[in-house]
XYZ file of C-alpha atoms in Angstrom:
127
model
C 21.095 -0.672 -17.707
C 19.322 2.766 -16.987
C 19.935 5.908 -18.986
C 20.349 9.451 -17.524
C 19.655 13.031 -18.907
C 22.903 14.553 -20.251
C 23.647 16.717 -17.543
C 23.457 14.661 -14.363
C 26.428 13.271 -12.442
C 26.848 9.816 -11.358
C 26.510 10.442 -8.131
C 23.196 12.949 -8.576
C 21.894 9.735 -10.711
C 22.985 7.513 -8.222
C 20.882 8.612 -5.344
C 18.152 10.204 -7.429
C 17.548 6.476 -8.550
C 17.674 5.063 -5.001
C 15.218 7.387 -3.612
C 13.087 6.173 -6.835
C 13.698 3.152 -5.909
C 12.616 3.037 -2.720
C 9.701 4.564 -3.008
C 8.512 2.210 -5.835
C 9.203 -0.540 -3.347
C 7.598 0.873 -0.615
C 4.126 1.614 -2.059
C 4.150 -1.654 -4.327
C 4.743 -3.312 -0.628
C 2.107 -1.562 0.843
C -0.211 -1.878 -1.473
C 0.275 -5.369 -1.754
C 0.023 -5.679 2.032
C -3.017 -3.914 2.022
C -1.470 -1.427 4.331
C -3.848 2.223 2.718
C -2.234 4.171 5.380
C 1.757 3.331 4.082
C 0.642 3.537 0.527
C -0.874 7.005 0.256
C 2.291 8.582 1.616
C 3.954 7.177 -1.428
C 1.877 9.406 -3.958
C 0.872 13.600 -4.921
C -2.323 14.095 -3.317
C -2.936 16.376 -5.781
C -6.280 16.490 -8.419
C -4.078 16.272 -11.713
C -2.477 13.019 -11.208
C -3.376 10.128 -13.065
C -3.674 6.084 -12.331
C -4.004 4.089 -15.817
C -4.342 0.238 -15.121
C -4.351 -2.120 -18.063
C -4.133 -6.083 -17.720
C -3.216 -7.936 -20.452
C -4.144 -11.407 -19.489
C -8.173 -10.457 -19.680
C -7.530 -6.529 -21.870
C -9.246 -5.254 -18.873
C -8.679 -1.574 -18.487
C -9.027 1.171 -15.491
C -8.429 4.920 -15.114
C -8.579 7.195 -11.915
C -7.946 11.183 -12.192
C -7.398 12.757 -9.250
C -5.882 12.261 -5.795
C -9.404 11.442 -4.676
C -10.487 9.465 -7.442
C -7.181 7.452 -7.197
C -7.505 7.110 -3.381
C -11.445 6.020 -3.836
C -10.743 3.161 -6.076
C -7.687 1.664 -4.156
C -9.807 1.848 -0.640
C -12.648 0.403 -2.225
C -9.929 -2.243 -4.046
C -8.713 -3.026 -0.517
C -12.113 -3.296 1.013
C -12.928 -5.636 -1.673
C -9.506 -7.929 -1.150
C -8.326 -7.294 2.113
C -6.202 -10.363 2.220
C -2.444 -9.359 1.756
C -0.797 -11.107 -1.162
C 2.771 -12.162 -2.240
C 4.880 -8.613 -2.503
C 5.830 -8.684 -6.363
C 10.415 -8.367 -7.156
C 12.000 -6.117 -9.065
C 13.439 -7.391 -11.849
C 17.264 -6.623 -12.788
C 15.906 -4.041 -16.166
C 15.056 -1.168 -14.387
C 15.108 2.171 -16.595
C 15.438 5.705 -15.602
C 14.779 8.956 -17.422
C 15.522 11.894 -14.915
C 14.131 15.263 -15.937
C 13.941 18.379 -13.719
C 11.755 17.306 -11.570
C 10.428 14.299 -12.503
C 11.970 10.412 -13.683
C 10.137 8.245 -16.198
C 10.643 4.692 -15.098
C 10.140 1.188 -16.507
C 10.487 -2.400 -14.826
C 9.586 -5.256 -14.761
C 8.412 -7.135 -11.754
C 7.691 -10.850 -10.799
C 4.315 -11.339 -9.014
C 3.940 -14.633 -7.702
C 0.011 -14.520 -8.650
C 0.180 -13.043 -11.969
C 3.448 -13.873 -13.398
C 6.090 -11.069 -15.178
C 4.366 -7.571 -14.982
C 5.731 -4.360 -16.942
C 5.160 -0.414 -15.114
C 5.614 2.344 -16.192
C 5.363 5.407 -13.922
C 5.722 9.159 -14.569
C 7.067 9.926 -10.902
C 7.681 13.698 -9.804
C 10.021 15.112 -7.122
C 8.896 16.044 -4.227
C 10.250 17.679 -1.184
C-alpha cells in the first residue's frame, strides 16, 4: 500500500492521507465538472507552482508556471470544453510520501474517456 516518512504515527498518516485524499478528489471532480470556481480552491495561488501535463496516447506535452499561468490555461481549457465529462476513480494503488509540509503522491485513476491514467502530484500543506 502507501509508505510513510519514519517518524509519523498511524494515526498522523491516517488523516494526513484523508485530507490528501479528499482534496485530490475534489479538484479532479471539479475539474472534470467544469466547475473553475470549486477547482481553484483546491490549489496555491501562488507564482512558483507548477502544472506539467504529458499524454501518452498522442506524446503531447503542456507546462504552466504560475498561479496565473495555471489558472489561464484551465479557464481557457474550460471555455474551450465546457461540457462536463465522466469524473475519473481512484484506483486501489495509491502512494504517499509525507514530508514536513508537503506529500508526494501517485495513483492511478480510471477515466471512462481515456482509459487507466497515472498522477503524480507534489502537494503542500496548507492551513
Amino acid at each position: 500500500m502507501s509508505t510513510r516518512e519514519k517518524g509519523n504515527s498511524s494515526t498522523d498518516y491516517t488523516t494526513e492521507k484523508a485530507k490528501i485524499l479528499n482534496t485530490l478528489i475534489s479538484e479532479t471532480k471539479a475539474a472534470f465538472q467544469r466547475d473553475y470556481n470549486s477547482w481553484q480552491e483546491n490549489w496555491v495561488h501562488d507564482p512558483t507552482i507548477v502544472k506539467t501535463y504529458m499524454n501518452y496516447v498522442d506524446s503531447s506535452f503542456s507546462e504552466s508556471i504560475g498561479w496565473v499561468e495555471i489558472s489561464r490555461f484551465v479557464k481557457t481549457f474550460i471555455e474551450e470544453h465546457p461540457n462536463p465529462e465522466p469524473v475519473p476513480t481512484l484506483l486501489d494503488e495509491i502512494n504517499i510520501r509525507l514530508y514536513e509540509n508537503g506529500a508526494w503522491v501517485t495513483y492511478e485513476q480510471n477515466d471512462l474517456l481515456r482509459g487507466i491514467k497515472r498522477e503524480t502530484r507534489l502537494m503542500e500543506k496548507v492551513d
